[in-house]
Each structure stands twice: as C-alpha cells, then as structure tokens.
Coordinates of C-alpha atoms in Angstrom, one line a residue:
X1 CA 122.3 97.5 98.0
X2 CA 120.3 99.5 95.6
X3 CA 116.5 99.5 95.7
X4 CA 115.5 100.2 92.2
X5 CA 112.0 100.8 91.0
X6 CA 109.8 97.8 90.0
X7 CA 107.9 100.1 87.6
X8 CA 104.7 99.6 89.7
X9 CA 102.3 101.1 87.1
X10 CA 104.0 100.2 83.8
X11 CA 101.2 98.2 82.4
X12 CA 98.7 100.6 83.9
X13 CA 100.2 103.4 81.8
X14 CA 100.6 101.4 78.6
X15 CA 97.1 100.0 78.5
X16 CA 95.3 103.2 79.3
X17 CA 97.5 106.2 78.7
X18 CA 94.8 108.7 79.7
X19 CA 93.3 106.8 82.5
X20 CA 93.0 109.0 85.6
X21 CA 92.8 107.8 89.2
X22 CA 90.6 109.0 91.9
X23 CA 92.0 112.5 92.1
X24 CA 88.7 114.3 92.6
X25 CA 87.8 112.0 95.5
X26 CA 90.7 113.1 97.7
X27 CA 89.0 116.0 99.2
X28 CA 92.2 117.4 100.8
X29 CA 93.9 114.7 101.9
X30 CA 105.8 103.4 95.8
X31 CA 106.9 102.3 94.2
X32 CA 109.4 101.5 97.0
X33 CA 112.2 103.8 98.0
X34 CA 115.6 103.8 96.3
X35 CA 117.5 103.2 99.5
X36 CA 120.8 101.8 98.5
X37 CA 124.3 103.1 98.5
X38 CA 124.9 106.6 97.3
X39 CA 125.4 107.1 93.6
X40 CA 128.1 109.4 92.3
X41 CA 127.7 113.0 93.0
X42 CA 125.0 114.7 91.1
X43 CA 125.9 116.5 87.9
X44 CA 123.8 119.4 89.3
X45 CA 126.2 121.8 91.0
X46 CA 124.5 124.2 93.4
X47 CA 126.7 127.1 94.0
X48 CA 126.4 129.7 96.7
X49 CA 126.0 133.3 95.5
X50 CA 129.4 135.0 95.6
X51 CA 129.8 138.0 97.8
X52 CA 129.0 141.3 96.2
X53 CA 130.3 143.7 98.9
X54 CA 132.2 146.5 97.3
X55 CA 130.1 146.3 94.2
X56 CA 128.8 149.9 93.4
X57 CA 125.5 148.4 92.1
X58 CA 124.9 146.6 95.4
X59 CA 123.6 149.6 97.4
X60 CA 121.2 150.5 94.6
X61 CA 119.9 147.0 94.3
X62 CA 119.5 146.6 98.0
X63 CA 117.7 149.9 98.3
X64 CA 115.2 148.9 95.7
X65 CA 114.7 145.6 97.5
X66 CA 114.2 147.4 100.9
X67 CA 111.8 149.8 99.3
X68 CA 109.7 146.9 97.8
X69 CA 109.8 144.9 101.0
X70 CA 108.9 147.8 103.3
X71 CA 106.1 148.9 100.9
X72 CA 104.7 145.4 100.9
X73 CA 104.8 145.2 104.7
X74 CA 103.2 148.6 105.1
X75 CA 100.5 147.7 102.5
X76 CA 99.7 144.5 104.2
X77 CA 99.7 146.2 107.6
X78 CA 97.4 148.9 106.4
X79 CA 95.0 146.3 104.9
X80 CA 94.9 144.2 108.1
X81 CA 94.4 147.1 110.5
X82 CA 92.1 149.3 108.4
X83 CA 89.8 146.8 106.7
X84 CA 89.8 143.8 109.0
X85 CA 88.8 143.2 112.6
X86 CA 91.7 141.1 113.7
X87 CA 89.5 139.5 116.4
X88 CA 87.6 137.8 113.7
X89 CA 90.6 136.1 112.0
X90 CA 90.3 133.0 114.1
X91 CA 86.8 133.0 115.7
X92 CA 87.3 129.6 117.2
X93 CA 89.1 128.7 120.4
X94 CA 92.1 126.5 119.6
X95 CA 91.0 124.1 122.4
X96 CA 87.9 123.3 120.4
X97 CA 89.3 124.1 116.9
X98 CA 87.3 122.4 114.1
X99 CA 87.7 122.8 110.4
X100 CA 84.6 124.4 109.0
X101 CA 84.4 123.6 105.3
X102 CA 82.9 127.0 104.6
X103 CA 85.9 128.8 106.0
X104 CA 88.7 126.5 104.8
X105 CA 89.8 129.0 102.0
X106 CA 89.9 131.9 104.5
X107 CA 92.0 129.9 106.9
X108 CA 94.3 128.9 104.0
X109 CA 94.8 132.5 103.1
X110 CA 95.5 133.5 106.7
X111 CA 98.1 130.7 107.0
X112 CA 99.6 131.7 103.7
X113 CA 99.9 135.3 104.9
X114 CA 101.7 134.1 108.0
X115 CA 104.0 132.0 105.8
X116 CA 104.8 135.0 103.5
X117 CA 105.5 137.2 106.5
X118 CA 107.9 134.7 107.9
X119 CA 109.6 134.3 104.5
X120 CA 109.9 138.1 104.3
X121 CA 111.4 138.3 107.7
X122 CA 114.0 135.7 106.7
X123 CA 114.8 137.6 103.5
X124 CA 115.2 140.9 105.4
X125 CA 117.4 139.3 108.0
X126 CA 119.6 137.8 105.3
X127 CA 119.8 141.2 103.6
X128 CA 120.7 142.9 106.8
X129 CA 123.5 140.4 107.5
X130 CA 125.0 141.1 104.0
X131 CA 124.9 144.9 104.3
X132 CA 128.1 146.8 104.8
X133 CA 128.5 148.4 108.2
X134 CA 128.7 151.8 106.4
X135 CA 125.1 151.5 105.3
X136 CA 123.7 152.4 108.6
X137 CA 120.6 154.2 107.3
X138 CA 119.8 151.3 105.1
X139 CA 120.3 148.8 108.0
X140 CA 117.9 150.9 110.2
X141 CA 115.3 150.8 107.5
X142 CA 115.6 147.0 107.2
X143 CA 115.4 146.5 111.0
X144 CA 112.3 148.7 111.0
X145 CA 110.7 146.5 108.3
X146 CA 111.5 143.4 110.3
X147 CA 110.0 144.8 113.4
X148 CA 106.8 145.9 111.6
X149 CA 106.5 142.4 109.9
X150 CA 106.7 140.8 113.3
X151 CA 104.0 143.1 114.7
X152 CA 101.7 142.1 111.9
X153 CA 102.4 138.5 112.6
X154 CA 101.6 139.0 116.3
X155 CA 98.4 140.8 115.3
X156 CA 97.3 137.8 113.2
X157 CA 98.0 135.4 116.1
X158 CA 96.8 137.6 119.0
X159 CA 93.3 136.2 119.3
X160 CA 94.8 132.9 120.5
X161 CA 97.0 134.4 123.2
X162 CA 99.5 131.6 122.6
X163 CA 102.4 133.6 121.3
X164 CA 105.0 132.1 119.1
X165 CA 103.7 128.6 119.5
X166 CA 100.4 129.4 117.8
X167 CA 101.6 128.2 114.4
X168 CA 102.7 124.9 115.8
X169 CA 99.3 124.4 117.6
X170 CA 97.4 125.5 114.6
X171 CA 99.4 123.2 112.3
X172 CA 98.7 120.1 114.5
X173 CA 95.0 120.9 114.5
X174 CA 94.8 121.6 110.8
X175 CA 96.4 118.3 110.0
X176 CA 94.3 116.3 112.5
X177 CA 93.1 112.8 111.6
X178 CA 90.0 112.3 109.5
X179 CA 87.2 110.8 111.4
X180 CA 86.3 107.6 109.5
X181 CA 84.6 105.3 111.9
X182 CA 84.1 101.7 110.6
X183 CA 81.0 101.5 112.7
X184 CA 79.4 104.2 110.5
X185 CA 79.8 102.2 107.2
X186 CA 76.6 102.9 105.4
X187 CA 76.3 99.6 103.5
X188 CA 78.0 96.2 103.8
X189 CA 77.4 92.7 102.5
X190 CA 77.9 89.4 104.3
X191 CA 80.3 86.9 102.7
X192 CA 78.9 83.4 103.3
X193 CA 80.1 81.2 100.5
X194 CA 78.9 77.8 99.6
X195 CA 81.7 75.3 100.4
X196 CA 81.7 73.7 97.0
X197 CA 81.5 76.8 94.8
X198 CA 84.8 78.7 93.9
X199 CA 85.8 81.9 92.2
X200 CA 89.3 81.8 90.6
X201 CA 90.8 85.3 90.7
X202 CA 92.5 86.5 87.5
X203 CA 94.6 89.6 87.9
X204 CA 97.0 90.3 85.1
X205 CA 97.2 94.1 84.4
X206 CA 100.0 96.1 85.9
X207 CA 102.3 95.3 88.8
X208 CA 101.7 94.4 92.5
X209 CA 99.6 97.4 93.5
X210 CA 97.2 96.9 90.6
X211 CA 97.0 93.2 91.5
X212 CA 96.1 93.9 95.1
X213 CA 93.4 96.3 94.1
X214 CA 92.1 93.7 91.7
X215 CA 92.2 91.0 94.4
X216 CA 90.2 93.2 96.7
X217 CA 87.5 93.7 94.0
X218 CA 87.5 89.9 93.5
X219 CA 86.5 89.5 97.1
X220 CA 83.5 91.7 96.5
X221 CA 82.6 89.6 93.5
X222 CA 83.0 86.4 95.5
X223 CA 80.8 87.8 98.3
X224 CA 78.1 88.8 95.8
X225 CA 78.2 85.3 94.1
X226 CA 78.4 83.3 97.4
X227 CA 81.8 81.7 96.4
X228 CA 85.1 80.9 98.0
X229 CA 87.9 82.9 96.5
X230 CA 90.9 81.0 95.2
X231 CA 94.2 83.0 95.6
X232 CA 96.3 82.4 92.4
X233 CA 99.4 80.3 92.4
X234 CA 102.7 82.2 92.6
X235 CA 103.7 80.4 89.4
X236 CA 100.8 82.2 87.7
X237 CA 100.7 85.5 89.7
X238 CA 102.6 87.1 92.6
X239 CA 103.3 85.3 95.8
X240 CA 100.7 87.1 97.8
X241 CA 101.4 85.4 101.1
X242 CA 104.7 87.2 101.3
X243 CA 103.2 90.6 101.5
X244 CA 99.7 90.1 102.9
X245 CA 98.3 87.8 105.6
X246 CA 95.9 85.6 103.6
X247 CA 94.8 83.5 106.6
X248 CA 93.9 86.7 108.5
X249 CA 91.2 87.4 105.9
X250 CA 89.4 84.2 107.1
X251 CA 89.9 85.3 110.7
X252 CA 88.3 88.7 110.0
X253 CA 85.2 86.9 108.5
X254 CA 85.0 84.1 111.1
X255 CA 84.8 81.5 108.3
X256 CA 86.8 80.2 105.4
X257 CA 86.3 82.6 102.5
X258 CA 89.7 82.4 100.8
X259 CA 91.9 79.5 100.0
X260 CA 95.3 79.1 98.4
X261 CA 95.7 77.4 95.1
X262 CA 97.2 74.3 96.7
X263 CA 94.3 74.1 99.2
X264 CA 91.9 74.5 96.2
X265 CA 93.5 71.5 94.4
X266 CA 93.1 69.4 97.5
X267 CA 89.4 70.1 97.7
X268 CA 88.4 70.3 94.1
X269 CA 89.5 69.0 90.7
X270 CA 91.7 71.7 89.1
X271 CA 89.3 72.7 86.4
X272 CA 87.7 76.0 85.5
X273 CA 84.2 75.3 84.3
X274 CA 83.4 78.8 83.1
X275 CA 85.8 81.6 82.2
X276 CA 84.0 85.0 82.3
X277 CA 85.7 88.2 81.1
X278 CA 84.5 91.4 82.8
X279 CA 85.9 93.4 79.9
X280 CA 85.3 92.3 76.3
X281 CA 87.8 94.7 74.7
X282 CA 90.5 95.5 73.8
X283 CA 91.4 91.9 74.8
X284 CA 89.1 89.5 76.7
X285 CA 90.3 89.1 80.3
X286 CA 93.9 90.1 79.3
X287 CA 94.4 86.3 78.9
X288 CA 96.6 85.4 76.0
X289 CA 98.1 82.1 75.0
X290 CA 101.0 82.5 77.4
X291 CA 98.7 82.8 80.5
X292 CA 96.6 79.9 79.3
X293 CA 99.7 77.9 79.0
X294 CA 100.7 78.8 82.6
X295 CA 97.3 77.6 83.8
X296 CA 97.6 74.4 82.0
X297 CA 101.1 74.0 83.3
X298 CA 99.6 74.1 86.8
X299 CA 97.3 71.2 85.9
X300 CA 94.2 73.5 85.5
X301 CA 91.8 72.5 82.7
X302 CA 89.7 75.2 81.1
X303 CA 86.2 74.2 80.0
X304 CA 84.7 76.2 77.1
X305 CA 85.8 79.5 75.6
X306 CA 86.5 82.9 77.2
X307 CA 83.1 84.7 77.3
X308 CA 81.9 88.1 78.2
X309 CA 78.3 88.8 79.4
X310 CA 78.3 92.3 78.0
X311 CA 80.2 94.8 75.8
X312 CA 82.6 96.6 78.1
X313 CA 85.7 98.6 77.0
X314 CA 88.6 99.1 79.5
X315 CA 89.2 102.6 78.2
X316 CA 85.6 103.6 79.0
X317 CA 84.4 101.5 82.0
X318 CA 80.6 101.6 82.6
X319 CA 79.3 102.2 86.1
X320 CA 77.7 98.9 87.2
X321 CA 75.4 97.9 90.0
X322 CA 75.7 94.7 92.1
X323 CA 72.4 93.5 90.7
X324 CA 73.9 93.4 87.2
X325 CA 76.9 91.3 88.4
X326 CA 74.7 88.8 90.2
X327 CA 72.4 88.5 87.1
X328 CA 75.3 88.0 84.6
X329 CA 77.8 86.0 86.7
X330 CA 75.8 83.8 89.0
X331 CA 75.4 80.2 88.2
X332 CA 75.7 76.6 89.4
X333 CA 79.1 75.9 87.9
X334 CA 81.5 74.5 90.5
X335 CA 84.5 76.8 89.6
X336 CA 84.3 80.0 87.6
X337 CA 87.1 82.5 86.8
X338 CA 86.6 86.2 86.3
X339 CA 89.2 88.5 84.9
X340 CA 90.5 91.1 84.9
X341 CA 88.4 93.4 87.3
X342 CA 91.1 96.0 88.1
X343 CA 89.3 98.6 86.0
X344 CA 85.8 97.6 86.9
X345 CA 83.6 100.5 88.1
X346 CA 81.3 98.6 90.4
X347 CA 79.4 100.3 93.2
X348 CA 82.2 102.8 93.6
X349 CA 80.9 104.6 96.8
X350 CA 80.1 101.2 98.4
X351 CA 83.6 99.9 97.6
X352 CA 85.4 103.0 98.6
X353 CA 84.0 103.4 102.1
X354 CA 86.4 102.8 105.0
X355 CA 86.8 99.0 105.6
X356 CA 85.3 98.2 102.1
X357 CA 82.0 96.8 101.1
X358 CA 82.2 93.4 103.0
X359 CA 81.0 93.0 106.6
X360 CA 84.0 91.9 108.8
X361 CA 85.4 92.6 112.3
X362 CA 88.8 94.0 111.2
X363 CA 89.9 97.4 110.0
X364 CA 90.6 96.2 106.5
X365 CA 90.8 92.8 104.8
X366 CA 93.8 93.4 102.6
X367 CA 96.7 94.7 104.7
X368 CA 100.5 94.1 105.0
X369 CA 101.7 91.0 106.8
X370 CA 102.5 91.1 110.4
X371 CA 106.3 90.9 109.7
X372 CA 106.1 93.9 107.4
X373 CA 104.0 96.0 109.9
X374 CA 106.4 95.3 112.7
X375 CA 109.4 96.2 110.5
X376 CA 107.8 99.4 109.5
X377 CA 107.1 100.3 113.2
X378 CA 110.7 99.6 114.1
X379 CA 112.0 101.8 111.2
X380 CA 109.7 104.6 112.3
X381 CA 110.9 104.3 115.9
X382 CA 114.5 104.3 114.8
X383 CA 114.6 107.1 112.2
X384 CA 111.3 109.1 112.1
X385 CA 109.4 109.3 115.3
X386 CA 105.7 109.9 115.7
X387 CA 105.3 113.1 113.7
X388 CA 106.5 112.8 110.1
X389 CA 105.4 113.4 106.5
X390 CA 105.6 110.6 104.0
X391 CA 106.2 111.6 100.3
X392 CA 105.7 109.2 97.4
X393 CA 107.6 110.9 94.6
X394 CA 107.1 108.9 91.4
X395 CA 109.5 109.9 88.6
X396 CA 110.6 106.8 86.6
X397 CA 108.5 106.7 83.4
X398 CA 106.2 109.3 84.8
X399 CA 107.3 112.2 82.6
X400 CA 105.6 110.9 79.4
X401 CA 102.7 109.4 81.3
X402 CA 101.9 112.6 83.1
X403 CA 102.3 114.9 80.0
X404 CA 99.7 112.8 78.2
X405 CA 97.2 113.9 80.9
X406 CA 95.6 117.3 81.2
X407 CA 96.8 118.9 83.4
X408 CA 100.2 117.2 83.6
X409 CA 101.2 115.6 87.0
X410 CA 105.0 115.8 86.5
X411 CA 106.5 118.8 88.3
X412 CA 109.9 120.4 88.1
X413 CA 111.9 119.7 91.3
X414 CA 111.9 123.3 92.4
X415 CA 108.2 123.6 92.1
X416 CA 107.7 120.3 93.9
X417 CA 109.9 121.5 96.7
X418 CA 107.8 124.6 97.1
X419 CA 104.6 122.5 97.3
X420 CA 106.2 120.2 99.9
X421 CA 107.6 123.1 102.0
X422 CA 104.1 124.5 102.3
X423 CA 102.7 121.3 103.6
X424 CA 105.6 121.0 106.0
X425 CA 104.7 124.5 107.2
X426 CA 101.1 123.4 107.8
X427 CA 101.9 120.1 109.4
X428 CA 104.8 121.3 111.6
X429 CA 106.7 118.0 110.9
X430 CA 110.5 117.8 111.5
X431 CA 111.2 115.1 108.9
X432 CA 110.0 113.6 105.6
X433 CA 110.1 110.0 104.7
X434 CA 110.8 109.7 101.0
X435 CA 109.5 106.8 98.9
X436 CA 110.8 107.3 95.4
X437 CA 112.3 105.8 92.3
X438 CA 113.9 109.1 91.4
X439 CA 117.6 109.4 90.6
X440 CA 120.1 110.8 93.2
X441 CA 120.5 113.9 91.0
X442 CA 116.8 114.7 91.6
X443 CA 116.5 113.7 95.2
X444 CA 119.7 115.6 96.0
X445 CA 118.3 118.8 94.4
X446 CA 115.0 118.3 96.2
X447 CA 116.7 117.9 99.6
X448 CA 118.5 121.3 99.1
X449 CA 115.3 123.1 98.3
X450 CA 112.9 121.8 101.0
X451 CA 113.5 124.6 103.5
X452 CA 111.1 126.0 106.1
X453 CA 112.0 128.9 108.4
X454 CA 115.5 128.8 107.2
X455 CA 115.9 125.1 108.1
X456 CA 116.4 122.3 105.7
X457 CA 113.9 119.5 106.3
X458 CA 115.6 116.1 106.1
X459 CA 114.4 113.6 103.5
X460 CA 114.9 110.1 104.9
X461 CA 115.1 107.0 102.7
X462 CA 115.5 103.4 103.9
X463 CA 119.3 102.8 104.1
X464 CA 121.1 99.8 102.8
X465 CA 121.5 96.8 105.1
X466 CA 123.7 97.4 108.2
X467 CA 124.3 94.6 110.7
X468 CA 124.6 97.2 113.5
X469 CA 120.9 98.2 112.9
X470 CA 118.2 95.8 114.0
X471 CA 115.1 97.5 112.7
X472 CA 114.9 95.1 109.7
X473 CA 116.1 91.9 111.4
X474 CA 112.7 90.2 111.1
X475 CA 112.9 90.3 107.4
X476 CA 116.4 88.7 107.4
X477 CA 115.3 86.1 110.0
X478 CA 112.5 84.9 107.8
X479 CA 114.5 85.1 104.5
X480 CA 112.5 87.8 102.7
X481 CA 114.9 90.7 102.9
X482 CA 115.8 90.7 99.2
X483 CA 112.2 90.4 97.9
X484 CA 111.3 93.4 95.8
X485 CA 107.6 93.1 96.6
X486 CA 108.3 92.9 100.3
X487 CA 110.4 96.1 100.0
X488 CA 107.6 97.8 98.1
X489 CA 105.0 96.8 100.7
X490 CA 107.3 98.0 103.5
X491 CA 107.4 101.4 101.8
X492 CA 103.6 101.5 101.6
X493 CA 103.3 100.6 105.2
X494 CA 105.6 103.3 106.4
X495 CA 103.7 105.8 104.3
X496 CA 100.4 104.6 105.6
X497 CA 101.5 105.2 109.2
X498 CA 102.7 108.8 108.6
X499 CA 101.1 111.9 110.1
X500 CA 100.6 113.4 106.7
X501 CA 100.9 111.8 103.2
X502 CA 101.8 113.4 99.9
X503 CA 101.0 111.1 97.0
X504 CA 101.7 110.9 93.3
X505 CA 98.6 111.6 91.2
X506 CA 98.0 108.7 88.7
X507 CA 100.0 106.1 90.7
X508 CA 98.2 103.0 91.9
X509 CA 101.0 102.7 94.5
X510 CA 99.7 106.0 96.0
X511 CA 96.1 104.8 95.7
X512 CA 96.9 101.7 97.7
X513 CA 98.5 103.8 100.4
X514 CA 95.5 106.0 100.5
X515 CA 93.3 102.9 100.9
X516 CA 95.3 101.7 103.8
X517 CA 95.3 105.1 105.5
X518 CA 91.5 105.3 105.0
X519 CA 90.9 101.8 106.5
X520 CA 93.5 102.2 109.3
X521 CA 92.1 105.6 110.3
X522 CA 95.5 107.4 109.7
X523 CA 94.2 109.8 107.0
X524 CA 95.0 113.4 107.7
X525 CA 93.2 116.6 106.7
X526 CA 96.5 117.6 105.0
X527 CA 96.8 114.5 102.9
X528 CA 97.0 115.4 99.2
X529 CA 98.6 114.8 95.9
X530 CA 101.8 116.6 95.2
X531 CA 101.1 120.2 94.1
X532 CA 97.4 119.5 94.0
X533 CA 95.5 122.1 92.0
X534 CA 98.6 123.4 90.3
X535 CA 100.0 122.9 86.8
X536 CA 103.7 122.4 86.2
X537 CA 105.3 125.7 85.5
X538 CA 107.1 124.2 82.5
X539 CA 105.9 121.3 80.2
X540 CA 108.0 119.8 77.5
X541 CA 106.6 119.5 74.0
X542 CA 105.4 116.1 72.6
X543 CA 107.7 114.0 70.5

C-alpha cells in the first residue's frame, strides 16, 4: 500500500509564491510519509571505489593525504595548547549544564571541532587499512596522526572527567527540552460565548494543515466576538472529527464553545446573516460560485453580499490588533461567517505563545484524536524507542516553490544528508523517523549518506499494513486505516513526539508539527529547519 503525498501546501504555494513562514521565529529549534511497498530499485547506482593497490600513483597520493592530515592535526593541536586554556573550554559542570545564549556559538565551534577530529580519525583509519604492508613508514605516520588526534580530543573533553561518554552526555544536554510552561502564558482571553450567537468558520485555502491553522485562528475570533464556533460540514470542508477531537475542545473550556454543523442546524435556522471577508483581495474570502453552491446545497441561506470591513491583501497582510477585529466584526447578527483567516496576522505574539491565546485547562485546544495519539505511541514503542529524531523532508512540488524564495530551501540530497548527520551527532540519537513525499530514488540515496562515526543511521518510514503487526490495529478497528488525512495526522503526531525535529522551511505541515511540539512541551533546543542558515550548494536556473 503506497502512501503518496496529498500535496499539503499546494494552494499555499500557488496563491502566494513568495510567502515565507515563521522561519525567523524558530530560534534553534508532512505531508505524511511514503510508507508503502518498495518501488523498483533506484536508477542511482552507488558504486564502491575500486581497489587501487599496486597503482604506482597510490603511494604518492596517500603521502600527500597523510602530510595534509598530519599538518592539520598538528596545527589544531598547536592552536589548542598554545593559545587556549583547555580548562575554559567547558566552564560549566555537566551536572548543572545550561545553555548560555552568549556562548552558544563557542560551544557550537567546540562540538564542530570534536566532530571534525572524529571524522579525521575515521579517514585516517580507513587510509591505514588500505595501505600495503610494505608501506611501513607511511603506516607509522598515519598511526601517529591518529594517536595525536585522539589526544587532542581527550584534551577537549578532559574538564568533564567523563572519558569517551562525554559526547553522549553533552549531546543529551544540548538537545534538552525547551522550558515552555503553560502557567507562564503572558496573556489569555476567556471564551464565554452567547448561546444564540454563532460564527461559521470558512477555511478554503490550501490543504488540511492550512485548514487546521485557519480553524485555530477562528477560535480566537470567536472568543473575541463572544460567539459559538460552527465546525464546517465535511461536505463543504474536511471531516475534522476524524483527525481531531472536537468534543474535547468543549471539555478544555468547561462549556460549549464549538458545535458541529449538524448540531448547529438543530439549534438555529441554517442561515448566514452576514458574510465578512477578512481579506478583500485578490478574491474576497476565497469564496467562488462553487463554494456558494456547496453551502446552498447544505440548506444554508446567505443573506446579503460578501463584504470586507477594510482593504486587506493576502500577499501583504497587515498586522492587526484585537481591538480592530472587535470594532469591525462585532454585531448583533445571529450568525456571521468570516473567511478565510489563514493568512491573518492578528496579535502574532499572543497567538504563538504555548497553549495559544485562549484560556483553557488543556495543553492545547487543537490536537490529534485519541485514536491517532495511541497509534503513534504504539508505533514509537515498536520501531523507534524514546530517543529518536523526526525529519519532515518535503520534496514533491518543492523545487520550484523553494527556488522562488531567497534563499532557496530545496537542498541537494548529499548536502541535506550532511546537515542531518550533524544534528544526529549533537542529539546522539540512534534512529531517524522519516516523514516524506520523496521518491525512493531520493530516500535511498539519503539513507546511504547519513553516516555518523562510520555508522549508517537508519531512516524509518511507516511500513505497509501487516496483520502480524498490531501497532495500527486501532485504526483498522475503527475503519479509518485508509483515510489520507488520518495518515497525515499520524505522521504529524509521531514527529511531534520525537526527541528532536528537523522540519521543512516553508511547509505548513512542518509549522503544525512545531505548534504541537510547542504546546505539548516536546520542543528541543536542537529543533530546526533542514540546513538552517545554509544556502543550497547548487540552484537550477529559472525556466
């Protein structure tokens, strides 16, 4: 069974090609994974280097390599011992290790030096293993270089007195959880709606991730306007109750604040008294004749015309305060509809705080259903364990989208593998969960290149259905095993539970995972976008 991409951000890209997500807000922190059966073998053929023993150029080449490696080691050693007090490398005791923002760059450099030393050791060992037995002098030089490299590494680690385990301990501390206590939320608003006043949510741009973000913003609007939020019918929008627990939202608030479309029809005549468009251009509310027809097909009457209280362009959203929304959108109409608010820039800091802007007793209001959470936990227990990295690698349709941005966010597989390997080194994680829509040719190449300390780090994707495995039995028992949106939400949930998360810049799928990690308290100091701060080392020309 193949799990193909649902093009999570297709409309997002088409409507706003240059729209950038919150990349600057991720201080250092899927589409769902292509599980499925294996596709035919990749056309990429990765060949091992043929043996060159007996080649008269080999000794000359190896000597030059040895001279360069030894020179680099001696230079690094001279710098470390002559110009640096090694006791000051790590001035903090590991038992009370805390990340000082002022010294993050220094620590990054120290870890990078350790990483390079380890890579040099591996390269020298490999060179030594390939030397002919007759090259005794050359072998002795290589062995001396390896020994000196190890001495420099021990000098870097000596302040801890923890020996070879120091990198592991440091890695776990460096990637510790971000402290984001919900009790410290600076600003919240109560949601106490009037029972006879409703807000009809209109979310039409993009795919499911966009709609969930839009729905969460609608909750803020409903709280500001003292209205009950009406969840759209699955005949007009997605079937939200398959992926999120709608009733749980009411439990978190201790009162009825959201109702389904069917519940709404039982309480109120299916009529929208006032249809307000947050954005006036390029198209009011994203509502065209087709969507109006769908609403009428549900028995919903629309009173009046689509209106916008201000001039607002989706391509350049204005920052708005809650007072403006209350002034422009509040009224005595029984039922109002507002759309589409996905791109609305309203009280950004207030909205982005852990737990969101609304006062409630849960970690977050919009989260995966209980069935999906349990299934994710069972998958993690079966395949991943407690310490794993999650990678959302967005590829389908991303080449053109990313190249329209500056800098581009589409990286060649070898460069991506190098970025991933560095994070694995820091996090000391044995396995990576891969959520991707990439082709097997790309993931196969990536798997061969993610190597740390000479060990290939497994990339794990959700496998096709196997009756011998019981981790996904809940989905089959409830008849939602083949729902593409359930699969996508399961991917998000697994990623949100990871020790460290690597996301795709510009993807709302990644943004929703980051929201869950922030609200659940699973965010790590090592969370970041893939190859953050780097530009692709090769970019194709425009058409």
